[in-house]
Coordinates of C-alpha atoms and ligand atoms in Angstrom, one line a residue:
M1116 CA -11.3 11.9 30.9
S1117 CA -11.1 9.3 28.2
T1118 CA -9.3 6.0 28.9
A1119 CA -7.9 3.5 26.5
K1120 CA -10.5 1.3 24.8
N1121 CA -8.2 -1.7 24.3
S1122 CA -4.8 -2.9 25.4
K1123 CA -2.9 -2.8 22.2
P1124 CA 0.8 -2.2 22.7
V1125 CA 1.4 1.3 23.8
N1126 CA 3.8 3.3 21.5
F1127 CA 5.4 6.6 22.4
I1128 CA 2.6 8.6 20.7
H1129 CA 0.1 6.9 22.9
Q1130 CA 2.2 7.7 25.9
I1131 CA 2.2 11.3 25.0
V1132 CA -1.6 11.3 24.4
E1133 CA -2.2 9.6 27.8
K1134 CA -0.1 12.2 29.6
D1135 CA -2.0 15.0 27.8
L1136 CA -5.3 13.4 28.7
Q1137 CA -4.3 13.2 32.3
Q1138 CA -3.6 16.9 32.3
G1139 CA -7.0 17.6 30.8
L1140 CA -5.9 18.6 27.4
N1141 CA -8.9 19.7 25.2
D1142 CA -11.4 18.3 27.7
G1143 CA -10.2 14.8 27.0
Q1144 CA -11.0 15.0 23.3
V1145 CA -8.2 13.7 21.1
V1146 CA -8.3 15.0 17.5
T1147 CA -5.9 13.7 14.8
R1148 CA -5.9 13.9 11.1
F1149 CA -4.5 12.0 8.1
P1150 CA -3.3 14.6 5.6
P1151 CA -2.5 13.0 2.2
E1152 CA -1.5 15.1 -0.8
P1153 CA -3.6 13.8 -3.7
N1154 CA -0.7 13.4 -6.0
G1155 CA -0.6 9.6 -6.2
Y1156 CA -2.1 6.5 -4.8
L1157 CA -1.5 5.5 -1.1
H1158 CA 1.1 3.0 -0.3
I1159 CA 2.0 0.7 2.6
G1160 CA 3.9 3.5 4.3
H1161 CA 0.7 5.6 4.3
A1162 CA -1.1 2.6 5.8
K1163 CA 1.2 3.0 8.8
S1164 CA 0.3 6.7 9.1
I1165 CA -3.4 5.9 8.7
C1166 CA -3.3 3.2 11.4
L1167 CA -1.5 5.5 13.7
N1168 CA -3.7 8.5 13.2
F1169 CA -7.1 6.7 13.1
G1170 CA -6.0 4.1 15.5
T1171 CA -4.9 6.6 18.1
A1172 CA -8.2 8.5 17.8
E1173 CA -10.1 5.2 18.1
K1174 CA -8.1 4.0 21.1
Y1175 CA -8.9 7.2 23.1
Q1176 CA -12.4 7.7 21.8
G1177 CA -11.4 10.7 19.8
V1178 CA -11.9 11.6 16.2
C1179 CA -9.7 11.7 13.1
N1180 CA -10.1 13.9 10.1
L1181 CA -9.3 13.0 6.5
R1182 CA -7.9 16.1 5.0
F1183 CA -6.5 16.5 1.5
D1184 CA -3.4 18.6 1.6
D1185 CA -4.1 20.1 -1.8
T1186 CA -1.8 23.1 -2.1
N1187 CA 0.0 22.0 -5.3
P1188 CA -2.7 21.7 -8.0
E1189 CA -0.2 21.0 -10.8
K1190 CA 0.4 17.5 -9.4
E1191 CA -3.0 16.7 -8.0
S1192 CA -6.2 15.1 -9.4
Q1193 CA -9.7 13.9 -8.6
E1194 CA -8.6 10.3 -9.6
Y1195 CA -6.1 10.4 -6.7
I1196 CA -8.6 11.8 -4.3
D1197 CA -11.1 9.1 -5.1
S1198 CA -8.5 6.3 -4.7
I1199 CA -7.4 7.7 -1.4
V1200 CA -10.9 7.9 0.0
R1201 CA -11.6 4.3 -1.1
D1202 CA -8.3 3.0 0.4
V1203 CA -8.8 4.6 3.8
N1204 CA -12.3 3.3 3.9
W1205 CA -11.3 -0.2 2.8
L1206 CA -8.7 -0.2 5.6
G1207 CA -11.7 0.0 8.0
Y1208 CA -11.5 3.6 9.2
Q1209 CA -14.1 6.3 9.2
W1210 CA -13.2 10.0 9.4
Q1211 CA -15.1 12.6 11.3
G1212 CA -17.7 14.4 9.2
E1213 CA -17.0 15.2 5.6
V1214 CA -13.8 14.8 3.7
R1215 CA -11.8 18.0 4.2
Y1216 CA -9.5 20.0 2.0
T1217 CA -6.8 22.5 2.8
S1218 CA -8.3 24.4 -0.1
D1219 CA -11.5 24.9 2.1
Y1220 CA -9.3 27.2 4.1
F1221 CA -7.7 29.2 1.3
Q1222 CA -9.6 32.4 2.2
Q1223 CA -8.7 32.1 5.9
L1224 CA -5.1 31.3 5.1
Y1225 CA -5.0 34.4 2.8
D1226 CA -6.5 36.6 5.6
W1227 CA -3.8 35.3 7.9
A1228 CA -1.1 36.1 5.4
V1229 CA -2.5 39.6 5.3
Y1230 CA -2.4 39.6 9.1
L1231 CA 1.3 38.7 9.1
I1232 CA 2.0 41.6 6.7
E1233 CA 0.1 44.0 8.9
Q1234 CA 2.2 42.8 11.9
G1235 CA 5.3 43.4 10.0
K1236 CA 6.0 39.7 9.9
A1237 CA 5.7 39.1 6.1
Y1238 CA 6.9 40.8 3.0
V1239 CA 6.6 40.5 -0.8
C1240 CA 10.0 39.6 -2.2
D1241 CA 11.0 40.1 -5.8
L1242 CA 14.0 37.9 -5.8
L1243 CA 13.9 35.4 -8.6
P1244 CA 14.0 31.7 -7.4
A1245 CA 17.7 31.3 -8.3
E1246 CA 18.6 34.6 -6.5
A1247 CA 16.5 33.7 -3.5
K1248 CA 18.4 30.4 -3.3
E1249 CA 21.7 32.2 -3.3
Y1250 CA 20.6 34.6 -0.6
R1251 CA 19.5 31.8 1.6
G1252 CA 23.0 30.4 2.2
N1253 CA 23.4 26.8 3.2
F1254 CA 24.2 24.7 6.3
T1255 CA 27.6 26.3 6.8
T1256 CA 26.9 29.8 5.5
P1257 CA 24.3 32.1 7.0
G1258 CA 21.8 33.7 4.7
R1259 CA 21.6 37.4 3.7
N1260 CA 18.6 39.6 4.0
S1261 CA 16.6 40.2 0.8
P1262 CA 16.8 43.7 -0.5
F1263 CA 13.0 43.7 -0.4
R1264 CA 12.8 42.8 3.3
D1265 CA 12.2 46.3 4.6
R1266 CA 9.3 47.2 2.4
S1267 CA 6.6 49.1 4.2
V1268 CA 3.4 47.4 5.4
A1269 CA 1.4 49.5 3.0
E1270 CA 3.6 48.5 0.0
N1271 CA 3.5 44.8 1.0
L1272 CA -0.3 44.9 1.3
A1273 CA -0.7 46.5 -2.1
L1274 CA 1.8 44.1 -3.8
F1275 CA 0.2 41.0 -2.2
E1276 CA -3.2 42.2 -3.4
R1277 CA -1.8 42.5 -6.9
M1278 CA -0.3 39.0 -6.6
K1279 CA -3.7 37.7 -5.8
K1280 CA -5.3 39.5 -8.7
G1281 CA -3.0 37.8 -11.1
E1282 CA -1.0 40.8 -12.2
F1283 CA 2.4 39.1 -11.9
A1284 CA 4.0 36.2 -13.7
E1285 CA 4.8 32.9 -11.9
G1286 CA 8.1 33.1 -10.0
S1287 CA 8.4 36.9 -10.3
C1288 CA 7.7 37.4 -6.7
S1289 CA 6.5 35.6 -3.5
L1290 CA 5.3 36.3 0.0
R1291 CA 7.8 35.4 2.7
A1292 CA 7.7 35.3 6.4
K1293 CA 10.1 37.7 8.1
I1294 CA 11.9 35.5 10.6
D1295 CA 15.7 35.2 10.7
M1296 CA 18.1 34.8 7.7
Q1297 CA 20.8 33.9 10.1
S1298 CA 19.0 31.0 11.8
P1299 CA 20.9 27.7 11.8
N1300 CA 17.6 26.1 10.9
M1301 CA 17.2 26.7 7.1
N1302 CA 13.4 26.5 7.4
L1303 CA 13.4 29.7 9.4
R1304 CA 15.4 31.8 6.9
D1305 CA 12.4 33.8 5.7
P1306 CA 10.5 30.9 4.2
M1307 CA 8.2 31.5 1.3
I1308 CA 4.6 31.3 2.4
Y1309 CA 2.7 32.1 -0.8
R1310 CA 3.7 31.6 -4.4
I1311 CA 2.1 32.6 -7.7
M1312 CA 0.8 29.7 -9.8
H1313 CA -1.6 30.3 -12.7
T1314 CA -3.0 26.8 -12.4
H1315 CA -6.6 25.6 -12.3
H1316 CA -7.3 23.8 -9.0
H1317 CA -9.4 20.6 -8.8
Q1318 CA -11.4 22.1 -5.9
T1319 CA -11.3 25.8 -6.2
G1320 CA -11.2 26.1 -10.0
D1321 CA -9.7 29.4 -11.2
Q1322 CA -10.5 31.3 -8.0
W1323 CA -6.9 31.5 -6.9
C1324 CA -3.6 32.1 -8.7
I1325 CA -1.6 32.3 -5.5
Y1326 CA -1.3 29.2 -3.4
P1327 CA 0.0 28.7 0.2
M1328 CA 3.1 26.6 0.8
Y1329 CA 2.7 23.4 2.7
D1330 CA 4.4 24.8 5.8
F1331 CA 2.1 27.8 6.0
A1332 CA -1.0 25.7 5.3
H1333 CA -0.5 22.7 7.4
G1334 CA -0.4 23.9 11.0
Q1335 CA -3.1 26.5 10.4
S1336 CA -5.4 23.9 8.9
D1337 CA -4.7 21.7 12.0
A1338 CA -5.6 24.6 14.2
L1339 CA -8.8 25.3 12.3
E1340 CA -9.9 21.7 12.7
G1341 CA -9.0 21.7 16.4
V1342 CA -6.4 19.0 15.9
T1343 CA -4.6 18.2 19.2
H1344 CA -1.9 15.9 17.9
S1345 CA -0.5 16.5 14.5
I1346 CA 1.4 13.3 13.8
C1347 CA 3.9 13.3 10.9
T1348 CA 7.1 11.6 9.8
L1349 CA 10.6 12.5 10.9
E1350 CA 11.6 14.6 7.9
F1351 CA 9.3 17.3 9.3
E1352 CA 11.1 17.5 12.6
D1353 CA 13.2 20.5 11.3
H1354 CA 10.0 22.2 10.2
R1355 CA 8.5 22.0 13.7
P1356 CA 10.0 25.4 14.8
L1357 CA 8.3 27.0 11.8
Y1358 CA 5.1 25.2 12.5
E1359 CA 5.2 26.7 16.0
W1360 CA 6.3 30.1 14.8
F1361 CA 3.1 30.4 12.6
I1362 CA 0.9 29.2 15.4
D1363 CA 2.5 31.6 17.8
H1364 CA 2.2 34.6 15.5
L1365 CA -1.4 34.1 14.2
P1366 CA -4.7 34.4 16.0
V1367 CA -5.5 30.7 15.6
P1368 CA -8.4 29.2 17.6
C1369 CA -6.2 26.5 19.2
V1370 CA -2.7 25.2 19.6
P1371 CA -2.0 21.9 17.9
R1372 CA 1.3 20.1 18.6
Q1373 CA 3.4 18.3 16.1
Y1374 CA 4.9 14.9 16.8
E1375 CA 7.2 12.9 14.5
F1376 CA 7.7 9.2 14.0
S1377 CA 9.9 7.3 11.6
R1378 CA 8.7 6.4 8.1
L1379 CA 8.0 2.8 7.2
E1380 CA 10.6 1.4 4.7
L1381 CA 10.2 -2.1 3.3
N1382 CA 13.0 -4.0 1.5
Y1383 CA 12.6 -5.3 -2.1
T1384 CA 10.2 -2.4 -2.9
I1385 CA 10.0 1.4 -2.9
T1386 CA 7.7 3.8 -1.2
S1387 CA 8.5 7.0 -3.0
K1388 CA 5.4 8.3 -4.7
R1389 CA 7.5 9.9 -7.4
R1390 CA 9.1 6.6 -8.3
L1391 CA 5.9 4.6 -8.0
K1392 CA 4.4 7.1 -10.5
Q1393 CA 7.3 6.6 -12.8
L1394 CA 6.7 2.8 -12.8
V1395 CA 3.1 3.5 -13.8
D1396 CA 3.8 6.3 -16.3
E1397 CA 6.5 4.3 -18.1
A1398 CA 4.3 1.1 -18.0
H1399 CA 6.8 -1.0 -16.1
V1400 CA 3.6 -2.2 -14.2
A1401 CA 0.0 -2.4 -15.2
G1402 CA -1.1 0.6 -13.2
W1403 CA -1.2 1.9 -9.6
N1404 CA -3.1 -1.2 -8.6
D1405 CA -0.8 -3.7 -10.2
P1406 CA -0.6 -6.5 -7.6
R1407 CA 3.2 -6.1 -7.5
M1408 CA 2.9 -2.5 -6.3
P1409 CA 3.3 -1.7 -2.6
T1410 CA 0.2 0.5 -3.0
I1411 CA -2.9 -0.2 -0.9
S1412 CA -4.9 -0.7 -4.1
G1413 CA -2.2 -3.1 -5.4
L1414 CA -2.1 -5.1 -2.1
R1415 CA -5.9 -5.3 -2.2
R1416 CA -5.9 -6.6 -5.7
R1417 CA -3.1 -9.0 -4.7
G1418 CA -5.4 -10.5 -2.1
F1419 CA -4.4 -8.8 1.1
T1420 CA -7.1 -8.2 3.7
P1421 CA -7.6 -4.9 5.6
A1422 CA -7.1 -6.9 8.8
A1423 CA -3.7 -8.2 7.7
L1424 CA -2.5 -4.7 6.8
R1425 CA -3.6 -3.3 10.1
E1426 CA -1.9 -6.3 11.9
F1427 CA 1.2 -5.6 9.9
C1428 CA 1.3 -2.0 11.1
D1429 CA 0.8 -3.1 14.7
R1430 CA 3.7 -5.6 14.4
V1431 CA 5.9 -2.9 12.8
G1432 CA 5.2 -0.5 15.7
V1433 CA 5.8 3.2 16.0
T1434 CA 9.2 4.6 17.0
R1435 CA 11.5 7.5 16.1
S1436 CA 14.3 5.3 14.8
N1437 CA 14.7 4.6 11.2
G1438 CA 14.9 1.0 10.0
V1439 CA 13.9 -1.2 7.1
V1440 CA 11.2 -3.8 7.6
D1441 CA 11.6 -7.2 5.9
M1442 CA 9.1 -7.9 3.2
G1443 CA 8.9 -11.4 4.7
M1444 CA 7.0 -9.8 7.6
L1445 CA 4.3 -8.5 5.3
E1446 CA 4.0 -11.8 3.6
A1447 CA 3.8 -13.6 7.0
V1448 CA 0.8 -11.6 8.2
I1449 CA -1.2 -12.4 5.1
R1450 CA -0.3 -16.0 5.4
D1451 CA -1.4 -16.1 9.0
D1452 CA -4.7 -14.4 8.1
L1453 CA -5.5 -16.6 5.1
D1454 CA -4.4 -19.8 6.8
K1455 CA -7.3 -19.2 9.1
S1456 CA -9.9 -17.7 6.8
A1457 CA -9.3 -19.0 3.3
P1458 CA -11.3 -22.0 2.1
R1459 CA -9.2 -24.7 0.5
A1460 CA -9.5 -25.7 -3.1
M1461 CA -7.5 -27.6 -5.7
C1462 CA -6.0 -25.9 -8.8
V1463 CA -3.6 -27.5 -11.2
V1464 CA -1.5 -24.6 -12.4
R1465 CA 0.8 -26.4 -14.9
P1466 CA -1.3 -29.4 -16.0
L1467 CA 0.0 -32.9 -17.0
T1468 CA -2.6 -35.3 -18.3
V1469 CA -3.2 -38.5 -16.3
T1470 CA -5.3 -41.3 -17.8
V1471 CA -6.7 -43.8 -15.3
T1472 CA -6.7 -46.8 -17.7
N1473 CA -8.7 -49.1 -15.4
Y1474 CA -11.5 -46.5 -14.7
P1475 CA -14.5 -46.7 -17.0
E1476 CA -14.8 -44.1 -19.7
D1477 CA -18.4 -43.1 -18.9
Q1478 CA -18.1 -43.2 -15.1
Q1479 CA -17.6 -40.4 -12.6
E1480 CA -17.9 -40.1 -8.9
W1481 CA -18.1 -37.3 -6.3
F1482 CA -15.8 -37.0 -3.4
E1483 CA -16.5 -34.7 -0.4
L1484 CA -13.6 -32.7 1.0
P1485 CA -13.6 -30.2 3.9
N1486 CA -13.3 -26.5 3.0
H1487 CA -10.9 -26.1 5.9
P1488 CA -8.9 -28.9 7.7
K1489 CA -9.2 -27.2 11.1
D1490 CA -12.6 -25.4 10.8
E1491 CA -15.6 -27.6 10.4
S1492 CA -17.9 -24.6 10.3
M1493 CA -16.6 -23.8 6.9
G1494 CA -18.4 -26.9 5.5
M1495 CA -17.6 -29.3 2.8
R1496 CA -17.1 -29.2 -1.0
Q1497 CA -17.6 -31.7 -3.8
V1498 CA -15.0 -32.7 -6.4
V1499 CA -15.4 -35.0 -9.4
F1500 CA -13.2 -38.0 -10.1
S1501 CA -13.1 -39.5 -13.6
R1502 CA -10.9 -41.3 -16.1
N1503 CA -9.1 -38.2 -17.4
L1504 CA -7.3 -36.2 -14.8
L1505 CA -4.8 -33.5 -14.5
I1506 CA -2.0 -33.2 -12.0
E1507 CA 0.8 -30.7 -11.5
K1508 CA 3.7 -31.1 -14.0
E1509 CA 6.2 -30.7 -11.2
D1510 CA 4.6 -33.5 -9.2
F1511 CA 6.1 -36.0 -11.6
V1512 CA 9.7 -36.9 -12.5
E1513 CA 11.2 -39.7 -14.5
D1514 CA 14.4 -40.0 -12.5
K1515 CA 13.4 -39.4 -9.0
P1516 CA 15.9 -37.9 -6.6
R1517 CA 16.4 -39.3 -3.1
K1518 CA 13.5 -38.6 -0.8
W1519 CA 11.1 -37.7 -3.7
K1520 CA 7.6 -37.7 -2.2
R1521 CA 5.6 -37.4 -5.4
L1522 CA 4.9 -39.4 -8.5
A1523 CA 7.5 -41.3 -10.6
P1524 CA 7.3 -44.3 -13.0
G1525 CA 6.2 -47.4 -11.1
D1526 CA 5.3 -45.4 -8.0
A1527 CA 2.0 -44.8 -6.3
V1528 CA 0.6 -41.5 -4.9
R1529 CA -2.6 -40.6 -3.3
L1530 CA -4.8 -38.1 -5.1
R1531 CA -5.9 -35.7 -2.3
G1532 CA -9.2 -36.9 -1.0
A1533 CA -9.6 -39.6 -3.5
Y1534 CA -7.9 -42.8 -4.7
V1535 CA -4.3 -44.0 -4.8
I1536 CA -3.0 -44.3 -8.4
T1537 CA 0.2 -46.0 -9.7
C1538 CA 2.1 -44.7 -12.7
Q1539 CA 2.3 -47.5 -15.3
E1540 CA 3.5 -45.8 -18.4
V1541 CA 5.0 -42.5 -19.5
V1542 CA 3.9 -41.1 -22.9
K1543 CA 6.2 -38.5 -24.6
N1544 CA 5.8 -36.4 -27.7
A1545 CA 8.3 -36.2 -30.6
A1546 CA 10.4 -33.6 -28.7
G1547 CA 10.8 -36.0 -25.8
D1548 CA 8.6 -34.1 -23.4
V1549 CA 6.3 -36.0 -21.1
V1550 CA 2.8 -35.4 -22.2
E1551 CA 0.7 -38.0 -20.5
L1552 CA 0.9 -40.6 -17.7
K1553 CA -1.0 -43.8 -18.0
C1554 CA -1.9 -44.8 -14.4
T1555 CA -4.1 -47.4 -12.7
Y1556 CA -6.2 -46.6 -9.6
D1557 CA -6.8 -48.9 -6.7
P1558 CA -10.5 -49.1 -6.0
D1559 CA -9.9 -50.3 -2.4
T1560 CA -8.2 -47.0 -1.4
K1561 CA -11.2 -44.8 -1.0
G1562 CA -10.7 -43.5 2.5
S1563 CA -8.3 -46.3 3.5
N1564 CA -4.6 -47.2 2.9
P1565 CA -3.7 -49.7 0.2
E1566 CA -2.8 -53.3 1.1
G1567 CA 0.8 -54.3 0.7
Y1568 CA 2.3 -51.1 -0.7
K1569 CA 2.7 -47.5 0.4
P1570 CA 1.8 -44.4 -1.6
N1571 CA 4.7 -42.0 -2.1
G1572 CA 2.9 -38.9 -0.9
V1573 CA -0.2 -36.9 -1.7
V1574 CA -0.7 -34.7 -4.8
H1575 CA -3.5 -32.4 -5.8
W1576 CA -5.5 -33.0 -9.0
V1577 CA -8.6 -32.1 -11.0
S1578 CA -10.8 -34.0 -13.4
A1579 CA -9.9 -32.7 -16.9
E1580 CA -13.5 -32.4 -18.0
H1581 CA -15.1 -31.4 -14.7
S1582 CA -12.8 -28.5 -13.9
V1583 CA -12.8 -24.8 -14.7
P1584 CA -10.2 -23.3 -17.1
C1585 CA -8.4 -20.4 -15.5
E1586 CA -5.5 -18.1 -15.8
V1587 CA -3.0 -18.0 -12.9
R1588 CA -0.7 -15.0 -12.3
E1589 CA 2.2 -15.8 -10.1
Y1590 CA 3.7 -12.7 -8.5
D1591 CA 7.0 -12.3 -7.0
R1592 CA 8.9 -9.4 -5.5
L1593 CA 9.1 -6.4 -7.8
F1594 CA 12.8 -5.9 -7.3
T1595 CA 15.7 -8.3 -7.1
V1596 CA 17.6 -6.2 -4.6
E1597 CA 16.8 -5.2 -1.0
N1598 CA 17.2 -1.4 -1.6
P1599 CA 16.3 -0.6 -5.2
S1600 CA 17.0 3.1 -4.9
G1601 CA 20.1 2.7 -2.7
D1602 CA 22.6 2.4 -5.6
K1603 CA 23.7 5.7 -7.1
E1604 CA 25.3 4.1 -10.1
R1605 CA 22.3 2.0 -11.0
D1606 CA 18.8 3.3 -11.8
F1607 CA 16.1 1.6 -9.7
L1608 CA 14.4 0.5 -12.9
E1609 CA 17.3 -1.8 -13.7
C1610 CA 16.6 -3.7 -10.5
I1611 CA 13.1 -4.8 -11.6
N1612 CA 12.7 -8.5 -11.2
P1613 CA 12.0 -10.0 -14.6
Q1614 CA 10.3 -12.9 -12.9
S1615 CA 8.0 -10.7 -10.9
L1616 CA 5.0 -11.8 -13.0
V1617 CA 4.6 -15.2 -14.6
V1618 CA 1.3 -15.8 -16.4
L1619 CA -0.1 -19.4 -16.8
T1620 CA -3.0 -19.6 -19.2
D1621 CA -3.9 -23.3 -19.2
S1622 CA -4.5 -23.8 -15.5
R1623 CA -7.6 -25.6 -14.3
C1624 CA -9.3 -25.3 -10.9
E1625 CA -11.9 -27.5 -9.2
I1626 CA -15.5 -27.2 -10.4
G1627 CA -16.9 -25.5 -7.3
L1628 CA -15.0 -22.4 -8.1
A1629 CA -16.8 -21.8 -11.4
D1630 CA -18.8 -18.8 -10.0
A1631 CA -16.1 -17.4 -7.6
A1632 CA -16.6 -13.7 -7.1
V1633 CA -13.9 -11.1 -7.7
E1634 CA -11.7 -10.7 -4.6
S1635 CA -12.6 -14.0 -3.1
R1636 CA -9.6 -15.7 -1.6
Y1637 CA -8.6 -19.4 -1.5
Q1638 CA -5.8 -21.6 -0.5
F1639 CA -4.9 -23.7 -3.5
E1640 CA -3.7 -26.8 -1.7
R1641 CA 0.0 -27.3 -1.8
T1642 CA 0.4 -24.2 -4.0
G1643 CA -0.3 -21.0 -2.2
Y1644 CA -2.9 -18.4 -1.5
F1645 CA -4.8 -16.9 -4.4
C1646 CA -7.6 -14.4 -5.0
V1647 CA -9.9 -13.8 -8.0
D1648 CA -8.7 -10.8 -10.0
S1649 CA -11.0 -8.1 -11.5
D1650 CA -9.8 -9.1 -15.0
S1651 CA -11.9 -12.3 -14.7
T1652 CA -14.7 -12.7 -17.2
A1653 CA -17.7 -15.1 -17.4
E1654 CA -15.6 -17.3 -19.7
R1655 CA -12.3 -17.1 -17.8
L1656 CA -11.4 -16.8 -14.2
V1657 CA -8.1 -15.0 -13.4
F1658 CA -6.4 -15.8 -10.1
N1659 CA -3.6 -13.7 -8.5
R1660 CA -1.2 -15.5 -6.3
T1661 CA -1.2 -13.5 -3.1
V1662 CA 1.7 -15.4 -1.5
T1663 CA 3.2 -18.9 -1.5
L1664 CA 2.4 -21.3 1.3
R1665 CA 5.8 -21.0 2.9
D1666 CA 8.6 -18.4 2.8
S1667 CA 10.8 -19.9 0.2
W1668 CA 12.3 -16.6 -1.1
K1669 CA 15.8 -17.0 0.2
Ligands
LIG2949 P1 5.0 13.6 -1.0 O1 6.5 13.5 -1.3 O2 4.1 13.6 -2.1 O3 4.7 14.6 0.1 P2 4.4 11.7 1.1 O4 4.8 10.2 1.0 O5 4.9 12.5 2.2 O6 4.8 12.2 -0.3 P3 1.8 12.5 1.7 O7 0.5 12.4 0.9 O8 2.2 13.9 2.0 O9 2.9 11.7 1.0 O10 1.6 11.7 3.1 C1 0.5 11.7 3.9 C2 0.9 11.3 5.3 O11 1.5 10.0 5.2 C3 2.0 12.2 5.8 O12 1.7 12.5 7.2 C4 3.3 11.4 5.8 O13 4.1 11.7 6.8 C5 2.7 10.0 5.9 N1 3.7 9.0 5.2 C6 4.1 9.1 3.9 N2 5.0 8.1 3.7 C7 5.1 7.4 4.8 C8 5.9 6.2 5.2 N3 6.7 5.6 4.3 N4 5.7 5.8 6.4 C9 4.9 6.4 7.3 N5 4.2 7.5 7.0 C10 4.3 8.0 5.8
LIG2950 MG1 4.2 14.8 2.2

């Protein structure tokens, strides 16, 4: 019997698995699967499902399959398949064997549909969709039997064959399981199991013009793959009796069991694929991997690490009670991760010119700074000091408020890792904006405190000439309200945060970053965590702000 490999917190799914293993289920071999429909990119909610399915298999030395649930070709595409494969891989998981597709089993599923007909457990129904809906009843009214329910086996076999051959129009008939139109569970009221769809399929081409419904395909695919624990979200709880009905009535090779857990919901964002697709299709964002999107590809581009996303899923936990997780929790895990792992650098996002009037024009000197204040193994970096510097605009005010810890006229500050400077003169343009500070530096403050006065804080800086021009994209939450789709009167699009992207084009970062690779991550001192965006070119680096240094949202 397998035992747990690590001592990560045990959730209720793990408890079930442990009990099953004790009872010798499947000779101790746990088999799970992650079954995305390739009709969009994966989002943070899917990450939870991935971590649970792959993580459970890993913990009990089992295996997990990646299976595309591709029964709805109209909405699916190879682009989505490719993105999903990449995202699961990037999260750090490896599936057993090849990528699988429900469409691999279309022939077997068809044969099982024929088997049900032969057993008198399925029939071809000619009710049109609107009629079928009417016959189905609702939660308070029982359904009525279809007038086609008592067709003979021979007639059903012939009609189903003709459906397969493409002799009927879409919607004109369907194959239904014969269960119970009176059942209080609507899913058992003779559910449709095959429908006609004259649509090209990304995997099977034009081989089929009838496609199995999700409910008919899912459990049987699980059985074909020897899945022991079929883990899904709570909205499928009412489908479980149907899942079991098919397994009970078909000669499947094994009996998988379905277990449900609650979906991950995050505030200030959405995790509905349909709405995410709308954001993309209507160009409210720059694509599925826009760094503001809660998609795995968006979070990757934003600067999240796989380890941070896995840690987030661990912290969220797995239960059967619905709840909304605070976005601050997602931001906290990436902060914790990058605080440890990201090298420090200086970047002036909104530059203000500082001229050091007593520093010679043709002189420059190098200062050595640690890449990480607490981790010597990360080594040192060099920055250049010169007469013409840049500091952050917001690090200077003319009329300083109480407790101001930065630069003001007549005040001194330390330039991080270099000298102390004092602001002697403020230069303004015709519009009255501050455009330059004339400062003096104190040559005796290299590595030591000044004599007789105290600098009013520390600010970051770069040398104007010896720095790298870059673009900085400051991201904020995509929506201004906690539950963007929670208001019936107001469309979720109206809740988009107009400040969710601010682009700064005249930023400058320290010289050592000139060759920074795409996806490399930094802490820009005093500013936040950033990563190099794929839009960067040889001429121009682009940085995405992953997250600010502190949670200042509220
Ligand atoms: P669709 O409406 O397209 O079916 P979906 O979000 O259910 O959308 P799937 O591709 O079917 O997408 O999902 C794959 C797996 O991920 C399923 O097992 C599903 O239960 C799980 N999943 C989807 N959304 C979440 C979520 N927010 N939290 C946890 N698991 C999720
Ligand atoms: Mg689904």
